[in-house]
PDB file of C-alpha atoms in Angstrom:
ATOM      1  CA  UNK A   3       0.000   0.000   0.000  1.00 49.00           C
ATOM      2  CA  UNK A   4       1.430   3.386  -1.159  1.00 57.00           C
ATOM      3  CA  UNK A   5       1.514   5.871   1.449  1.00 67.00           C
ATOM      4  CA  UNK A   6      -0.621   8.205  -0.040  1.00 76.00           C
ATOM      5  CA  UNK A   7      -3.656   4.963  -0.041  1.00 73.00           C
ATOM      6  CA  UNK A   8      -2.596   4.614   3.621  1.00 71.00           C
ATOM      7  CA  UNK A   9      -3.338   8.418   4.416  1.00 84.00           C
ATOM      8  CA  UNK A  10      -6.414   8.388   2.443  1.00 88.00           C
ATOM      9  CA  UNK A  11      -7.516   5.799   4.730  1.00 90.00           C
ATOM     10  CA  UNK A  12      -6.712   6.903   8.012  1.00 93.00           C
ATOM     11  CA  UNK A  13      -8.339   9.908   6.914  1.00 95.00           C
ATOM     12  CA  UNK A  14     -11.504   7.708   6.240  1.00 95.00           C
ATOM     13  CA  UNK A  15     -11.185   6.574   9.595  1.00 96.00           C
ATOM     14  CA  UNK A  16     -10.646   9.861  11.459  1.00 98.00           C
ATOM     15  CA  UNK A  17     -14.149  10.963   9.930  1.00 98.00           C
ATOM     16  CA  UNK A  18     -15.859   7.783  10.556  1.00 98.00           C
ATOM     17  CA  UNK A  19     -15.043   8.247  13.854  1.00 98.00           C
ATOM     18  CA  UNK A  20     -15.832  11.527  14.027  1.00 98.00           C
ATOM     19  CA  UNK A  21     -19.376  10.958  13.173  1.00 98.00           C
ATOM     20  CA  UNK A  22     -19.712   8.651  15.502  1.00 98.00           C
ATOM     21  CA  UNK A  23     -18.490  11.185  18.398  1.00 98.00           C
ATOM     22  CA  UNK A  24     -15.106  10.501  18.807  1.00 99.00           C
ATOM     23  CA  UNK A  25     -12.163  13.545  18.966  1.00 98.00           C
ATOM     24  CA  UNK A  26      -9.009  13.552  17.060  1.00 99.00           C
ATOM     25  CA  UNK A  27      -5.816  13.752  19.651  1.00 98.00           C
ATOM     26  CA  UNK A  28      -3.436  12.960  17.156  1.00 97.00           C
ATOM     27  CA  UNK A  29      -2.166  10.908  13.585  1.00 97.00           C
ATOM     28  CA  UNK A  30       0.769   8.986  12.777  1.00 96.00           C
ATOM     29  CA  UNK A  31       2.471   9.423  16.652  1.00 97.00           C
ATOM     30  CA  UNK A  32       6.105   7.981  16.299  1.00 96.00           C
ATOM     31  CA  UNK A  33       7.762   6.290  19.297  1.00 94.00           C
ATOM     32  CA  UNK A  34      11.354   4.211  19.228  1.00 92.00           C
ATOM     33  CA  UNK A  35       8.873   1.231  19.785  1.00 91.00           C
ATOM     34  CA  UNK A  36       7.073   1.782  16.545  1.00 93.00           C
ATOM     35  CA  UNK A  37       4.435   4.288  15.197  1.00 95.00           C
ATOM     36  CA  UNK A  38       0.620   4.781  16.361  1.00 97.00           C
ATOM     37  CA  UNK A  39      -1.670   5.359  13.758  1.00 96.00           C
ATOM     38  CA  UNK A  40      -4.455   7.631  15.091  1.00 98.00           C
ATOM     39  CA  UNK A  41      -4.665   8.600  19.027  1.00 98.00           C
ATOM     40  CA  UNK A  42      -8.405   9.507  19.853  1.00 98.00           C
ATOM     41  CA  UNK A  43     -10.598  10.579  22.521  1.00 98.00           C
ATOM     42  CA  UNK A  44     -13.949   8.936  23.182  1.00 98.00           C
ATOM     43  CA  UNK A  45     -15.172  10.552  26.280  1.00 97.00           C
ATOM     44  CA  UNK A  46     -13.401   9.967  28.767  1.00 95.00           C
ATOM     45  CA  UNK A  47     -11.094   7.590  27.280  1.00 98.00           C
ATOM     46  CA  UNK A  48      -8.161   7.551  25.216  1.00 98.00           C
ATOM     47  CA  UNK A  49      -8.615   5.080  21.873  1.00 98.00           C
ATOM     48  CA  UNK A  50      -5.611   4.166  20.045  1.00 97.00           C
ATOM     49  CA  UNK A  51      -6.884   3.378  16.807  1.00 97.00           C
ATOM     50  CA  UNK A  52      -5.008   1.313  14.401  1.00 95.00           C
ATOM     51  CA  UNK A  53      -5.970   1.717  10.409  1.00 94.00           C
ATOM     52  CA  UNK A  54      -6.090  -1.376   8.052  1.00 89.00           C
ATOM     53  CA  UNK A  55      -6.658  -0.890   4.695  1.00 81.00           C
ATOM     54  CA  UNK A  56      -7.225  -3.179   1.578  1.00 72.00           C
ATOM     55  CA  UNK A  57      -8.526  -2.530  -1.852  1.00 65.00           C
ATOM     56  CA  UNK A  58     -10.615  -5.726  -2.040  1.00 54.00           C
ATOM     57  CA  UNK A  59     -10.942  -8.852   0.584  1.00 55.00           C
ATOM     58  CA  UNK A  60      -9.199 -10.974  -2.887  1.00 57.00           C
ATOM     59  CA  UNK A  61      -6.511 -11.424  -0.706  1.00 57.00           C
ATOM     60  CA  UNK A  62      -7.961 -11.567   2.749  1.00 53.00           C
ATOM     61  CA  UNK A  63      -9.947  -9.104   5.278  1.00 59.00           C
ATOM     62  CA  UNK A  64      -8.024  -6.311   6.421  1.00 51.00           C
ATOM     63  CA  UNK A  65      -8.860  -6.616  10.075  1.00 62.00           C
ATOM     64  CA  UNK A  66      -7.205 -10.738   9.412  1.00 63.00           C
ATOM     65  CA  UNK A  67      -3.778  -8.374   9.589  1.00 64.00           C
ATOM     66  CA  UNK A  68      -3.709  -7.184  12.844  1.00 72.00           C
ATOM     67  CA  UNK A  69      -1.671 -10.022  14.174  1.00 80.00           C
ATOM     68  CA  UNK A  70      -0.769 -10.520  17.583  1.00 85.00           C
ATOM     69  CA  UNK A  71       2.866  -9.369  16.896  1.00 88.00           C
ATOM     70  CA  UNK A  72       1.121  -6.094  15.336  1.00 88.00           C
ATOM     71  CA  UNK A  73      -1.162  -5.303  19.064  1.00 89.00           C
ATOM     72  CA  UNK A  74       1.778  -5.668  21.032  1.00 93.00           C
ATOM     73  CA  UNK A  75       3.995  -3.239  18.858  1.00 93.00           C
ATOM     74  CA  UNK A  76       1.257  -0.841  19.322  1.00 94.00           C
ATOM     75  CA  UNK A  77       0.628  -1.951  23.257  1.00 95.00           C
ATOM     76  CA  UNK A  78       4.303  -0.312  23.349  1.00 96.00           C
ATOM     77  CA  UNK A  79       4.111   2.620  21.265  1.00 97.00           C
ATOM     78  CA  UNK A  80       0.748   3.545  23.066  1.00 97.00           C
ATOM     79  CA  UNK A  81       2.315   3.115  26.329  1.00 96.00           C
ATOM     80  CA  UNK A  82       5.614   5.456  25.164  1.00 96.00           C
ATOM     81  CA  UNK A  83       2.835   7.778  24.092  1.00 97.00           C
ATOM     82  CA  UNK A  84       1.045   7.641  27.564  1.00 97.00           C
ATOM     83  CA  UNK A  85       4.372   8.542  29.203  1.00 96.00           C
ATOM     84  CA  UNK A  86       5.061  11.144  26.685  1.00 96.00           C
ATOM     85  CA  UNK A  87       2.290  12.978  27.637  1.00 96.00           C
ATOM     86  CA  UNK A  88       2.136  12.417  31.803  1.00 96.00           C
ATOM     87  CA  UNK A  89      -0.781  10.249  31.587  1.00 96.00           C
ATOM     88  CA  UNK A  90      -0.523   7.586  34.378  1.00 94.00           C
ATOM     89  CA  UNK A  91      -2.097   4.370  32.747  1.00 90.00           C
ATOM     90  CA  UNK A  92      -3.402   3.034  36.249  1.00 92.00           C
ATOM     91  CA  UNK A  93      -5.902   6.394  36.604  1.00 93.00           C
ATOM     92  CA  UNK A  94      -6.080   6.908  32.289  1.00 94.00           C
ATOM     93  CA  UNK A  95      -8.891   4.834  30.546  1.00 96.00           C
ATOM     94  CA  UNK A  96      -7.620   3.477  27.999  1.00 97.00           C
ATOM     95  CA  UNK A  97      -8.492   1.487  24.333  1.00 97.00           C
ATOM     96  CA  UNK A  98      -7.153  -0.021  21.554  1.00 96.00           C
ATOM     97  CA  UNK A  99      -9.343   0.130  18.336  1.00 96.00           C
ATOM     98  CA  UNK A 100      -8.980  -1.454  14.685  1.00 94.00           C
ATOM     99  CA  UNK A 101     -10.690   0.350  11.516  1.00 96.00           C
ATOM    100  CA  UNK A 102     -10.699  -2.322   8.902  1.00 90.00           C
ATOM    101  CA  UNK A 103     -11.529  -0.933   5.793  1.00 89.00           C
ATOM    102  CA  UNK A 104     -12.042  -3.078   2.523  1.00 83.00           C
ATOM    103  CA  UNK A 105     -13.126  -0.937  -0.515  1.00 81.00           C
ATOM    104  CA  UNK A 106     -15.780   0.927   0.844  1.00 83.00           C
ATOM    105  CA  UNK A 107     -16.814  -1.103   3.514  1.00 88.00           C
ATOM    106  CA  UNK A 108     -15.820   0.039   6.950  1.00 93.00           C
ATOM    107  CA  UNK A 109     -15.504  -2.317  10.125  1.00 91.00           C
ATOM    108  CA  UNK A 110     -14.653  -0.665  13.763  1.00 96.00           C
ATOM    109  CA  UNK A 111     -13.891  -3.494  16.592  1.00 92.00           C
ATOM    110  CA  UNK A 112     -13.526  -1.740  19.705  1.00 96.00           C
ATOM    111  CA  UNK A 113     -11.099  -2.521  22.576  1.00 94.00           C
ATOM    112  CA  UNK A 114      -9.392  -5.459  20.894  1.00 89.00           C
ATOM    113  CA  UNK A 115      -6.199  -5.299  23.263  1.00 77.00           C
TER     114      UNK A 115
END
């Protein structure tokens, strides 16, 4: 996937969410333990969304490549981001999010890690 396809979809996503009441913290957060795609607020929680993005399901679902090697790169990351910004994780509520998008078809699975 070409990284312009990747922004176009975690722009998707970021409006999807959006509509569905959700606030935009940050995209594309960078840690030494790997990158986070979107950081969001849903209330009073903080949702780290990850974006997966295929132009068909011909070679598979896009949510079938979030692999457990994948949530615990961004377990890291999101915890480097948490101490980033002085957020203690024990009193933070916290989330980890997939948007699976394949073609036009958008999937959100809530609190998968």
């Amino acid at each position: 996937m070409s990284t312009n396809q990747g922004n176009a979809a975690e722009e998707r996503a970021v409006e999807y969410l959006e509509e569905q009441g959700l606030s935009l913290c940050c995209r594309n957060y960078r840690t030494r333990r790997g990158e986070l795609d979107i950081v969001m607020e849903d209330g009073q929680t903080l949702v780290c969304v990850e974006v997966k993005y295929r132009k068909s399901r011909q070679f598979g679902h896009a949510v079938e490549f979030v692999t457990a090697k994948k949530l615990q790169r961004i377990q890291a990351a999101f915890s480097v981001y948490l101490l980033d910004n002085n957020l203690n994780p024990a009193s933070t509520s916290l989330r980890i999010d997939v948007v699976a998008i394949d073609g036009s078809t958008i999937q959100w699975l809530k609190n998968i890690g």
